[in-house]
Short mmCIF file of C-alpha atoms in Angstrom, two decimals:
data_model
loop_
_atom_site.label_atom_id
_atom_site.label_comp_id
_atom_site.label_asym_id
_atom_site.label_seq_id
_atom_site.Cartn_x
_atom_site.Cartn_y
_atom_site.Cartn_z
CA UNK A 1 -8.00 -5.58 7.80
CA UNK A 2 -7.17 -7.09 11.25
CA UNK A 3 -4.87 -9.19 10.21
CA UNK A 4 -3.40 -6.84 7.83
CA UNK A 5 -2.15 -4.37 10.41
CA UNK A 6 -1.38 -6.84 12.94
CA UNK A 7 1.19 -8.49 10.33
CA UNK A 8 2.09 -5.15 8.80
CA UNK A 9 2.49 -1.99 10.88
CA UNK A 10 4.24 -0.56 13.69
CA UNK A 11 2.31 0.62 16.66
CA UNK A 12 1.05 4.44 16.66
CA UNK A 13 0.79 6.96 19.78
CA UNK A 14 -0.53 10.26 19.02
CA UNK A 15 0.61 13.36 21.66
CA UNK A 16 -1.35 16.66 21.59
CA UNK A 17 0.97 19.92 22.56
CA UNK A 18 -1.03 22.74 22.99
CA UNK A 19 -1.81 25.95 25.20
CA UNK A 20 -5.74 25.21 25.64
CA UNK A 21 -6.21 28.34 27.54
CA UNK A 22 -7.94 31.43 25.35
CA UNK A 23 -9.17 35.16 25.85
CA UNK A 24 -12.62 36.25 25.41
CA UNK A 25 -13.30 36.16 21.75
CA UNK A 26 -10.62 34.22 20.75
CA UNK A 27 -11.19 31.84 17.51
CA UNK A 28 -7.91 30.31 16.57
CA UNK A 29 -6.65 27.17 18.27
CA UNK A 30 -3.17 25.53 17.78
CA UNK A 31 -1.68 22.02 18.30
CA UNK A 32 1.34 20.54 17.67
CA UNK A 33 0.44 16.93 17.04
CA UNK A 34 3.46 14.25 17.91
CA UNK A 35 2.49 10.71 15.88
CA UNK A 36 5.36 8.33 16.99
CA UNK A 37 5.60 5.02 15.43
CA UNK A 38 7.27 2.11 17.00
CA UNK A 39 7.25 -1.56 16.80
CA UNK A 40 9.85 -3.09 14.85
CA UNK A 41 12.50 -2.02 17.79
CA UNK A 42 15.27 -0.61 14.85
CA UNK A 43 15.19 -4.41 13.41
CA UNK A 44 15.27 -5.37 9.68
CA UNK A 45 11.87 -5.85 8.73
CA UNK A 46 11.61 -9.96 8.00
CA UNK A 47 11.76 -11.15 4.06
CA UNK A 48 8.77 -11.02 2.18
CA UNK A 49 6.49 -14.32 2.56
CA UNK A 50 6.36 -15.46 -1.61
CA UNK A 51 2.66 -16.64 -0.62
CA UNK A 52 1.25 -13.30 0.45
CA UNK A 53 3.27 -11.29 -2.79
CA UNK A 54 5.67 -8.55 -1.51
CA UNK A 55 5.19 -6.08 0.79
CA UNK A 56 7.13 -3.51 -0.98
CA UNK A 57 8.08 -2.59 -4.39
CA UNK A 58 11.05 -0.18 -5.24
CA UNK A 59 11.45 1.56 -8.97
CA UNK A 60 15.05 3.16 -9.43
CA UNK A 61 14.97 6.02 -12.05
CA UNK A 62 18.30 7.13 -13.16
CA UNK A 63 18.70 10.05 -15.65
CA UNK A 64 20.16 9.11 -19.08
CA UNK A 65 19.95 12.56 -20.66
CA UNK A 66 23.12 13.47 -22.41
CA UNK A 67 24.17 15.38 -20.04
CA UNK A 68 24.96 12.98 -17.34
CA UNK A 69 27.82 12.36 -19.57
CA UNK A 70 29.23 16.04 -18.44
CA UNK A 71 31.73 14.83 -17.00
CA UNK A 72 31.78 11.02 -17.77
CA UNK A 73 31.69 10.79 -13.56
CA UNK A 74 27.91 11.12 -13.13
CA UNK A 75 26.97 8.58 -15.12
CA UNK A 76 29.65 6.14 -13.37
CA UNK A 77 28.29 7.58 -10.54
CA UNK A 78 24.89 6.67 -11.30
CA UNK A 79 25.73 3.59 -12.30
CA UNK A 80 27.88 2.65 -9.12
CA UNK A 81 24.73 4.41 -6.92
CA UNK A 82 22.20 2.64 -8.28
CA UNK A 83 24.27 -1.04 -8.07
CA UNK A 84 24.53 0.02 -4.31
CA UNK A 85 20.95 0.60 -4.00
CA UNK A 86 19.61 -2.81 -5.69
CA UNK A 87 22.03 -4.40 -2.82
CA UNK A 88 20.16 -3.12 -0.46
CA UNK A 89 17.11 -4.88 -1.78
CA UNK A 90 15.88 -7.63 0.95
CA UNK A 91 15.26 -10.69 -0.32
CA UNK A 92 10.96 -10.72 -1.42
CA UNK A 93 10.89 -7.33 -2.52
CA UNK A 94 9.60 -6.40 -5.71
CA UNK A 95 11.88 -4.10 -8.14
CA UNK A 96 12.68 -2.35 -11.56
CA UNK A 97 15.42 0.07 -12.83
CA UNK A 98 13.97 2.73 -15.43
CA UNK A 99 16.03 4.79 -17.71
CA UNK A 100 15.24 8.02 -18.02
CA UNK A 101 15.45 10.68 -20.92
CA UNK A 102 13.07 12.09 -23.22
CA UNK A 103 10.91 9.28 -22.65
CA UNK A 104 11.28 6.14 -20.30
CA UNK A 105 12.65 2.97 -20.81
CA UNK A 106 12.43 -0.39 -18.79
CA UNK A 107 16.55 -1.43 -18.14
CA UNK A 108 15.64 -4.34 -15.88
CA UNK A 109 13.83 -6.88 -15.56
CA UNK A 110 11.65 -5.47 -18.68
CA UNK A 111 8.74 -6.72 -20.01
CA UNK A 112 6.46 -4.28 -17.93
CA UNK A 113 6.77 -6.16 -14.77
CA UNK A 114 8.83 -6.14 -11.16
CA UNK A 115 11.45 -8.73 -10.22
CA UNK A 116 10.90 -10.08 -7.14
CA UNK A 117 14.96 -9.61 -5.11
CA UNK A 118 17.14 -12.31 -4.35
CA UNK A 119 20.62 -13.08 -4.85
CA UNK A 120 19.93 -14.02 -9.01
CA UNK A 121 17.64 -11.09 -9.46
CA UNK A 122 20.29 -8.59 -7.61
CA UNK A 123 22.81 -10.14 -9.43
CA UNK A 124 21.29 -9.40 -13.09
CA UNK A 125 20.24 -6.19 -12.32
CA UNK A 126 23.73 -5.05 -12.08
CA UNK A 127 24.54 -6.96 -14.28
CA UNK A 128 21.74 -5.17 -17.22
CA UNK A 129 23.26 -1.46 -15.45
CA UNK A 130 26.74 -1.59 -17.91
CA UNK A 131 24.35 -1.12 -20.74
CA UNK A 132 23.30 2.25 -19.40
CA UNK A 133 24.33 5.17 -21.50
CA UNK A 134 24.17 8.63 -21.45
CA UNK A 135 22.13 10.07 -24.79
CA UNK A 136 18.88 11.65 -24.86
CA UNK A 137 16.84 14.65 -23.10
CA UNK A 138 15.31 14.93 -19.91
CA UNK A 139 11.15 14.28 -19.57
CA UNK A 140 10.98 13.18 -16.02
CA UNK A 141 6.90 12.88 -16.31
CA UNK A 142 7.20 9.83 -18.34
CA UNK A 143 9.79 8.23 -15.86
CA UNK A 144 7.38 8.71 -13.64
CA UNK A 145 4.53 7.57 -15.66
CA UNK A 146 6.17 4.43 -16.28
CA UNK A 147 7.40 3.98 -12.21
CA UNK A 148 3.51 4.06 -11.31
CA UNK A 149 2.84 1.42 -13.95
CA UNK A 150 5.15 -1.10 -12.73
CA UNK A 151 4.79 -0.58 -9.72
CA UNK A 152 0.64 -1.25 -9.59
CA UNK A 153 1.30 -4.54 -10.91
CA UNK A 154 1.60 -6.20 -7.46
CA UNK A 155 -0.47 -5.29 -4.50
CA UNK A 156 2.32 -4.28 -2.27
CA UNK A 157 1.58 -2.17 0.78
CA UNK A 158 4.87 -0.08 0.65
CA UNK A 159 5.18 1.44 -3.32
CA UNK A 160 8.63 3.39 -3.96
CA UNK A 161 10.75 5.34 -6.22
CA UNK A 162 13.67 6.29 -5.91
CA UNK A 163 14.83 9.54 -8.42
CA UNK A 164 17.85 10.88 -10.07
CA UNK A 165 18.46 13.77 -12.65
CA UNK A 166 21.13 15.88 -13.37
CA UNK A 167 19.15 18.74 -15.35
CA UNK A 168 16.31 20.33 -15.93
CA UNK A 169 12.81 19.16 -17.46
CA UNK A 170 13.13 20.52 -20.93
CA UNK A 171 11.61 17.69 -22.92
CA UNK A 172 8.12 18.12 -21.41
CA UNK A 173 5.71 20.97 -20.57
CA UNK A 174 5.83 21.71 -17.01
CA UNK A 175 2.17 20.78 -16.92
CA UNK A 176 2.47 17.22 -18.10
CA UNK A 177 4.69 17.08 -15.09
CA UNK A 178 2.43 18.09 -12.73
CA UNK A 179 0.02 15.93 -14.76
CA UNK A 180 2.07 12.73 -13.63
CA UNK A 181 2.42 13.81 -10.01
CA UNK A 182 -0.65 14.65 -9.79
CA UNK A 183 -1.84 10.65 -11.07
CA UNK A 184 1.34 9.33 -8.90
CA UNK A 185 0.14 11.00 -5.86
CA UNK A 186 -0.88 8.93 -3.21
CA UNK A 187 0.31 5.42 -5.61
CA UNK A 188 3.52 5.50 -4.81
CA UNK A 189 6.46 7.47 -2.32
CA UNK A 190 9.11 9.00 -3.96
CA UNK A 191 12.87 10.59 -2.95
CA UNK A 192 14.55 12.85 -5.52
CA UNK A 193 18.34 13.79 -5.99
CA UNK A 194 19.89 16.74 -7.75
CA UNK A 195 23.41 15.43 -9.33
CA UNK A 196 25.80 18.45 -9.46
CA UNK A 197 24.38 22.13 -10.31
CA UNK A 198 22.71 21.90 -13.06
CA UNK A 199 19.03 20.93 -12.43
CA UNK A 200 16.32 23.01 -11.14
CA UNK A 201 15.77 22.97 -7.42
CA UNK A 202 12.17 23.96 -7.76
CA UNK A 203 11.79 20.66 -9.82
CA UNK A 204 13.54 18.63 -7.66
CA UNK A 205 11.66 19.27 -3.96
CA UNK A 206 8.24 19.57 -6.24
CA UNK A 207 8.46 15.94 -7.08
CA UNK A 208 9.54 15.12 -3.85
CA UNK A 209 7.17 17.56 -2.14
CA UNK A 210 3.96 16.12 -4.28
CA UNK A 211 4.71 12.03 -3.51
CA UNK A 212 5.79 12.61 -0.29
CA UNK A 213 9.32 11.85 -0.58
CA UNK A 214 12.82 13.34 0.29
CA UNK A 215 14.94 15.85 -1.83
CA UNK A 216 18.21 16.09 -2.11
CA UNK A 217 21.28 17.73 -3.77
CA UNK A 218 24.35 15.62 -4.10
CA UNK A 219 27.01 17.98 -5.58
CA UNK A 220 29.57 15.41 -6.10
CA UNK A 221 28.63 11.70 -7.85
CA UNK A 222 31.09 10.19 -5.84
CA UNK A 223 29.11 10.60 -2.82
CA UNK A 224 26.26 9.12 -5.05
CA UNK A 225 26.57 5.31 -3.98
CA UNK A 226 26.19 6.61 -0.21
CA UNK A 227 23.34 8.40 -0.54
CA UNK A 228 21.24 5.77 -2.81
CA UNK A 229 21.91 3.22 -0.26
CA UNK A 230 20.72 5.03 2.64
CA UNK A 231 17.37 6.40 0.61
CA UNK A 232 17.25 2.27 0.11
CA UNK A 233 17.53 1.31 3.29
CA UNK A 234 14.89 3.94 4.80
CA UNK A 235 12.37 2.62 2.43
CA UNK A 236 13.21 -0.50 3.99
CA UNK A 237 12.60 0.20 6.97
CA UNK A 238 9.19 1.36 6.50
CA UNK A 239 6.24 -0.68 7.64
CA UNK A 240 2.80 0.51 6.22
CA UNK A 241 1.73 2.57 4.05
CA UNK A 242 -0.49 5.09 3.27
CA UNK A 243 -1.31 6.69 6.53
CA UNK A 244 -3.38 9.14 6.61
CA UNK A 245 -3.95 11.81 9.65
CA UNK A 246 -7.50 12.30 9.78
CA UNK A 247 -8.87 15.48 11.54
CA UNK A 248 -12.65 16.03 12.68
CA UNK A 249 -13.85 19.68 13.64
CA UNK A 250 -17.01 19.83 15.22
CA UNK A 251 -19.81 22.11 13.79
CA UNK A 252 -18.77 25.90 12.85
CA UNK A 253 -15.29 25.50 13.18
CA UNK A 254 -12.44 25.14 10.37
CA UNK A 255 -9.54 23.79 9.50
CA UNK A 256 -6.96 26.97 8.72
CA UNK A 257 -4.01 24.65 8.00
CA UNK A 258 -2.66 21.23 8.47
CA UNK A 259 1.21 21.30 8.60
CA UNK A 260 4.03 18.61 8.82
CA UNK A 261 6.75 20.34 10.53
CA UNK A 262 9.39 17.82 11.45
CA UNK A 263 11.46 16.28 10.28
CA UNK A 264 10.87 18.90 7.21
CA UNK A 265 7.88 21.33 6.57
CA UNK A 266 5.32 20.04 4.56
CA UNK A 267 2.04 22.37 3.97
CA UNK A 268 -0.55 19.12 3.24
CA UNK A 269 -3.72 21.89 4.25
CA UNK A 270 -4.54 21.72 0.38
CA UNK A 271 -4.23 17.53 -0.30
CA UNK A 272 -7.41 17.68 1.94
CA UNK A 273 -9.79 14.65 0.93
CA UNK A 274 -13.63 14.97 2.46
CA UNK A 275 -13.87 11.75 4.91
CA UNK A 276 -17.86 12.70 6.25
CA UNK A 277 -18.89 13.65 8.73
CA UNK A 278 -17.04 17.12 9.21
CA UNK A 279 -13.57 15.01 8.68
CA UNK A 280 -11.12 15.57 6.56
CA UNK A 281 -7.74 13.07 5.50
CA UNK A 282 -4.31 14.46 5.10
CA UNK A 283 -1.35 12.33 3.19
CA UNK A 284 1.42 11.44 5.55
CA UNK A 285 2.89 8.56 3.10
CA UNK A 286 4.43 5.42 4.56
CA UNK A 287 5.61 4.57 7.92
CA UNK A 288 8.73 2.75 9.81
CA UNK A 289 10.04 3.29 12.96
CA UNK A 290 10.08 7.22 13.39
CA UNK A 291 8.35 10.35 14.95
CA UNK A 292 7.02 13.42 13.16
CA UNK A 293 5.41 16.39 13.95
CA UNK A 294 2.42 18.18 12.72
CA UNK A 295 0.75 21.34 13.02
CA UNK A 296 -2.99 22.28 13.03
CA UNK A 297 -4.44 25.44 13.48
CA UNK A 298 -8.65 25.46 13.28
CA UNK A 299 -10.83 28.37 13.53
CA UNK A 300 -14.25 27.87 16.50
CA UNK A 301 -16.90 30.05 16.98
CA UNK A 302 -15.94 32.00 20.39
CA UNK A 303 -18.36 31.53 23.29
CA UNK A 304 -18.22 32.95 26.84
CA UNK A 305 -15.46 32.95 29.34
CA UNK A 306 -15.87 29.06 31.02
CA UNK A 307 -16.86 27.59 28.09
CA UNK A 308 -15.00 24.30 26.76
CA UNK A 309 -14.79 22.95 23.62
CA UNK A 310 -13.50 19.70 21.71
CA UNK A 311 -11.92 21.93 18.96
CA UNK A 312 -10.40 18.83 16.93
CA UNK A 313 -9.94 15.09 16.94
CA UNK A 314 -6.90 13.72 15.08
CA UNK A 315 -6.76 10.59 14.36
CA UNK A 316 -3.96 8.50 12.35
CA UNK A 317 -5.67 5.58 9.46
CA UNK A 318 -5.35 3.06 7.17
CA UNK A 319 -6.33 1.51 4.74
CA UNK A 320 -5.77 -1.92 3.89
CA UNK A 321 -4.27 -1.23 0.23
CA UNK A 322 -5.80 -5.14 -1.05
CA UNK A 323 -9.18 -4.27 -0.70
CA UNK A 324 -9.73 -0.55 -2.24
CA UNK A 325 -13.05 0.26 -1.82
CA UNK A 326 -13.03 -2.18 1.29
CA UNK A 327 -13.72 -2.47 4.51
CA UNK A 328 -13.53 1.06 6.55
CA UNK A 329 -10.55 1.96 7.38
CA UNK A 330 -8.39 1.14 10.62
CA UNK A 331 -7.60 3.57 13.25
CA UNK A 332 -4.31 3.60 14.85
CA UNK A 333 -3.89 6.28 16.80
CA UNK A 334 -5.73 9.32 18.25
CA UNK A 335 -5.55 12.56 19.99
CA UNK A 336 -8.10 15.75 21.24
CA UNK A 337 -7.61 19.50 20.46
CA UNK A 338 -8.82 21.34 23.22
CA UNK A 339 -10.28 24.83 23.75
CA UNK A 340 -11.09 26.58 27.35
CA UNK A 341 -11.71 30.01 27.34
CA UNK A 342 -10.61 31.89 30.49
CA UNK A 343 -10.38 35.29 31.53
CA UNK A 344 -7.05 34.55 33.36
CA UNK A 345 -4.90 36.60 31.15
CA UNK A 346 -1.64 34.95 32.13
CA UNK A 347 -3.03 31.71 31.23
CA UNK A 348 -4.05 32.57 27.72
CA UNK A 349 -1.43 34.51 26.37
CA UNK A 350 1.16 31.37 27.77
CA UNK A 351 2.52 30.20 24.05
CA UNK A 352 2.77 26.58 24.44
CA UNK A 353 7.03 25.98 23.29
CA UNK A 354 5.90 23.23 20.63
CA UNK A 355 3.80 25.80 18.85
CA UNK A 356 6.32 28.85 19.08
CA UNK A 357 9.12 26.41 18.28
CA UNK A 358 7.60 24.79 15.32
CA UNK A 359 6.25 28.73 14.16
CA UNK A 360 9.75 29.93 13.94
CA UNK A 361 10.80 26.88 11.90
CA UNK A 362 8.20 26.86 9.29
CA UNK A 363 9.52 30.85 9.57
CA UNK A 364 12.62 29.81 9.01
CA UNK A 365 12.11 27.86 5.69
CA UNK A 366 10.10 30.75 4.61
CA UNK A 367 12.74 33.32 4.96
CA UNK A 368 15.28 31.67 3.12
CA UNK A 369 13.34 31.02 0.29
CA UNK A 370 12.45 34.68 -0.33
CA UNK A 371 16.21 35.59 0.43
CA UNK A 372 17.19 33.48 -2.30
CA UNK A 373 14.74 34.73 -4.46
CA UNK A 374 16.04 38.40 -3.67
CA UNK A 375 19.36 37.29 -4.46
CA UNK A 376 18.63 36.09 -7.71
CA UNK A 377 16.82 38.99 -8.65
CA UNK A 378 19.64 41.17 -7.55
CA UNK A 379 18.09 42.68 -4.47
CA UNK A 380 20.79 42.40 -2.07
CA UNK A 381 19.43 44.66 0.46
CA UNK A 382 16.22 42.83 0.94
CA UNK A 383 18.07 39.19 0.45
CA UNK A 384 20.50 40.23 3.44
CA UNK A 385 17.30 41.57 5.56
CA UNK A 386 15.78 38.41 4.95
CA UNK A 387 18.65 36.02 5.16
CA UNK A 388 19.94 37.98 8.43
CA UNK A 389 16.56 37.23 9.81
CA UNK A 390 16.99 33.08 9.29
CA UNK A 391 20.37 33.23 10.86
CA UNK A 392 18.80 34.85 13.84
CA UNK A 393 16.16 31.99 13.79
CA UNK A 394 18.87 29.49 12.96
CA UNK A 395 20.57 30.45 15.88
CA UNK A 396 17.60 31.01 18.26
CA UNK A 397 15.90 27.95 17.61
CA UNK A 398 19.77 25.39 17.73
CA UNK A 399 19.38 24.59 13.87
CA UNK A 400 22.73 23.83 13.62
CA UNK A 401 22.71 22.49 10.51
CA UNK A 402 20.89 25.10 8.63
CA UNK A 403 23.33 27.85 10.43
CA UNK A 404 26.44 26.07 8.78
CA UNK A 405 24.69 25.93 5.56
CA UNK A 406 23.76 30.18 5.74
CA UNK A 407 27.45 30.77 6.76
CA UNK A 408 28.50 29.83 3.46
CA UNK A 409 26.44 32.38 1.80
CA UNK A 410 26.33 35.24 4.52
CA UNK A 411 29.01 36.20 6.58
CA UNK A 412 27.73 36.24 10.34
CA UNK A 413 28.73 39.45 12.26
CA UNK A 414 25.79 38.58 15.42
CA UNK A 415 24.11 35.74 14.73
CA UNK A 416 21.68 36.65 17.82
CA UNK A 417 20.62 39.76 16.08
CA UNK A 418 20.41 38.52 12.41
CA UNK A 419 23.47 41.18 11.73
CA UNK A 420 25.01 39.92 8.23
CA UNK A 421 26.75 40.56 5.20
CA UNK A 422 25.88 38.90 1.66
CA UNK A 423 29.09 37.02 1.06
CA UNK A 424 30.64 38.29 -2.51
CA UNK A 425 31.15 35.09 -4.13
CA UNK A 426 29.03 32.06 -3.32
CA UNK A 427 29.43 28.52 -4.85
CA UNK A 428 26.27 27.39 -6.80
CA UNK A 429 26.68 24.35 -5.15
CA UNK A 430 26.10 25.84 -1.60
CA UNK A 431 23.03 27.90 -2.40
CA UNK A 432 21.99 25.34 -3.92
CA UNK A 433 22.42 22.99 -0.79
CA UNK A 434 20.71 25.59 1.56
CA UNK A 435 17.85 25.90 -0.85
CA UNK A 436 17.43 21.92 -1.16
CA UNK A 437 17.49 21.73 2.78
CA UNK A 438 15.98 25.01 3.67
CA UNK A 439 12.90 23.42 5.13
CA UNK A 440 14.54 20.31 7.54
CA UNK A 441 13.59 21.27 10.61
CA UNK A 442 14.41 20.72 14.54
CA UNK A 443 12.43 19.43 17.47
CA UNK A 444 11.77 21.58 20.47
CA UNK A 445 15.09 21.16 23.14
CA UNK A 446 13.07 21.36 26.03
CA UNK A 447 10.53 18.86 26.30
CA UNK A 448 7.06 20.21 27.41
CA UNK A 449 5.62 19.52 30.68
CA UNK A 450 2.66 16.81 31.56
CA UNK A 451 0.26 20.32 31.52
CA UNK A 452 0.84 21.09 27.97
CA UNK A 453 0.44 17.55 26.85
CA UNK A 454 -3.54 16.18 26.24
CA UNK A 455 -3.77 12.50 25.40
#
């Protein structure tokens, strides 16, 4: 295991953000919990070593449904996107291209195994991607079926797919799709992309949302090839996988929620697994160079003013993914959760930035979701309320990004005040977009001073 994350993963810090400080009678403590990973310094990571088997292991799905022949561009798209993506491939890594319709099919290399990438292997694949053809419906459960099987044939530490459909799931119950995720979970990472308008978003960020993964919409399959290659070349960047954030709460307290909340908000408070004594693991996936932000929020019995508590430990594992079953697992990072009650009034009702910041955002996503919803249900009073309010948070908070995306279905009359107007017409393809990236998130602006910060 030593030797495993010596060879194999960045180095972890773990910052707590929090306002220790509560009133008398006060139960519910709050952290923002920074894990930054560095060590590779932004370099490629170095090729595979053929002795040790690959590191990582990518499966491309591409949708083959007869659709992606509507117009003849997606599937050219696809095609071109997913030639971009095999480039991409460093040499040692171990890969497959699926087809996807109402069932799956192997397209390259076959035979129910990975090729391992170099210039031959990259060559071929491309090569076996002209036979792709649009015909067929759309089961993406048995895509991803077939993904986790070829990708558990080697013992890599990184395990990847990458997804892309064009419609929605008709050729399966939505059960045996959350069937598959639910056996893919924790196997295997997974980004998913929405060609055009015609697939369901819900779908989508639910696959993405269950293996950890990024989703997507990319309205035009031009921009296809540009995407796939930078989804390739984030997965490989990434170092280790299967981190977990592990959080201990000492006797009579509990966990109320576990939250990612940057780069995107990710509720993980239900993928809870027991780790004894009074811990419990949360999924973060796999890890490169990169920072992300978490939220925890634990209930503790209130004692008298004075009293301090340890209210959490978080720590950051791993496992080393040869030896299931193995050794215990590695700890590579670790923080404290503090709680102080005071009867200093000032100093407990202080909300620590990182937690009012990261409150609004997860805020944020929520409001535009229900807006949407209103919307579609024809409430446009209560979809402008609620939209009106995530344009004031937009704005408040400096999510640029997701301000430019509202503007293009409200019109803004005082962004400050959440003051809007439902615009008349709105482009599928731009509520679309907004609901895709309605939970991508921003960091704080101002960063918090040494007090609010607990090693």
């Amino acid at each position: 295991m030593a030797d495993f994350v010596k060879s194999h993963a960045p180095r972890f810090a773990v910052d707590v953000y929090q306002n220790a400080y509560l009133p008398q009678d006060a139960q519910e403590v709050n952290a923002i919990v920074t894990v930054t990973a560095t060590g590779s310094g932004g370099l490629p990571v170095p090729a595979d070593d053929p002795a040790d088997g690959p590191r990582a292991a990518v499966v491309v799905m591409v949708d083959c449904s007869g659709s992606m022949d509507y117009p003849p561009a997606k599937m050219h798209g696809a095609r071109r996107a997913t030639g971009a993506a095999i480039d991409t491939l460093r040499d040692g890594v171990a890969f497959a291209v699926v087809a996807g319709t109402h069932q799956a099919a192997e397209v390259y290399p076959g035979g129910g195994r990975l090729a391992i990438a170099d210039d031959s292997t990259r060559a071929a694949a491309r090569t076996a991607l002209r036979h792709l053809r649009a015909a067929g419906g759309t089961a993406i459960g048995s895509w991803l079926s077939l993904a986790d099987r070829l990708l558990r044939t080697v013992p890599a530490a990184i395990r990847h797919g990458i997804l892309l459909t064009d419609g929605r799931n008709e050729h399966e119950k939505p059960e045996e799709l959350r069937l598959a995720l639910d056996a893919c979970a924790g196997r295997f990472t997974c980004d998913a992309r929405g060609v055009g308008t015609d697939w369901e978003v819900e779908e989508v960020t639910g696959i993405a949302s269950a293996l950890l993964g990024t989703a997507d919409i990319v309205a035009e399959p031009e921009a296809l090839a540009a995407d796939f290659t930078a989804m390739m070349e984030s997965a490989m960047g990434k170092e280790i996988g299967d981190v977990r954030l592990r959080l201990w709460t000492p006797q009579g307290a509990a966990v109320r929620f576990v939250k990612q909340v940057a780069p995107a908000v990710e509720d993980l408070t239900a993928r809870r697994t027991e780790a004894p004594p009074r811990s419990g693991d949360y999924p973060t996936g796999s890890w490169g160079d990169e920072s992300r932000d978490y939220h925890v929020c634990v209930d503790v019995p209130a004692p008298a003013v004075g009293h301090e508590m340890l209210a959490a430990r978080v720590a950051l594992i791993v496992r080393d993914p040869a030896e299931p079953g193995g050794p215990p697992a590695q700890i590579l990072g670790n923080g404290l959760v503090r709680a102080v009650w005071t009867d200093d009034l000032v100093a407990a009702t202080t909300i620590n930035p990182q937690v009012a910041h990261y409150t609004g955002q997860a805020e944020l996503a929520s409001v535009i979701k229900e807006g949407l919803e209103l919307r579609k249900r024809g409430d446009e009073a209560g979809a402008t309320t609620r939209l009106g309010r995530a344009v004031q948070l937009a704005h408040g908070s400096g999510n640029e990004e997701t301000a430019k995306l509202l503007a293009k279905v409200v019109d803004v009359e005082d962004a400050a005040a959440g003051t809007v107007r439902l615009k008349a017409r709105i482009a599928e393809a731009d509520e679309m977009t907004l609901e895709t990236r309605s939970t991508k998130t921003v960091r704080v602006k101002k960063k918090p001073s040494e007090d609010e910060r607990y090693p």
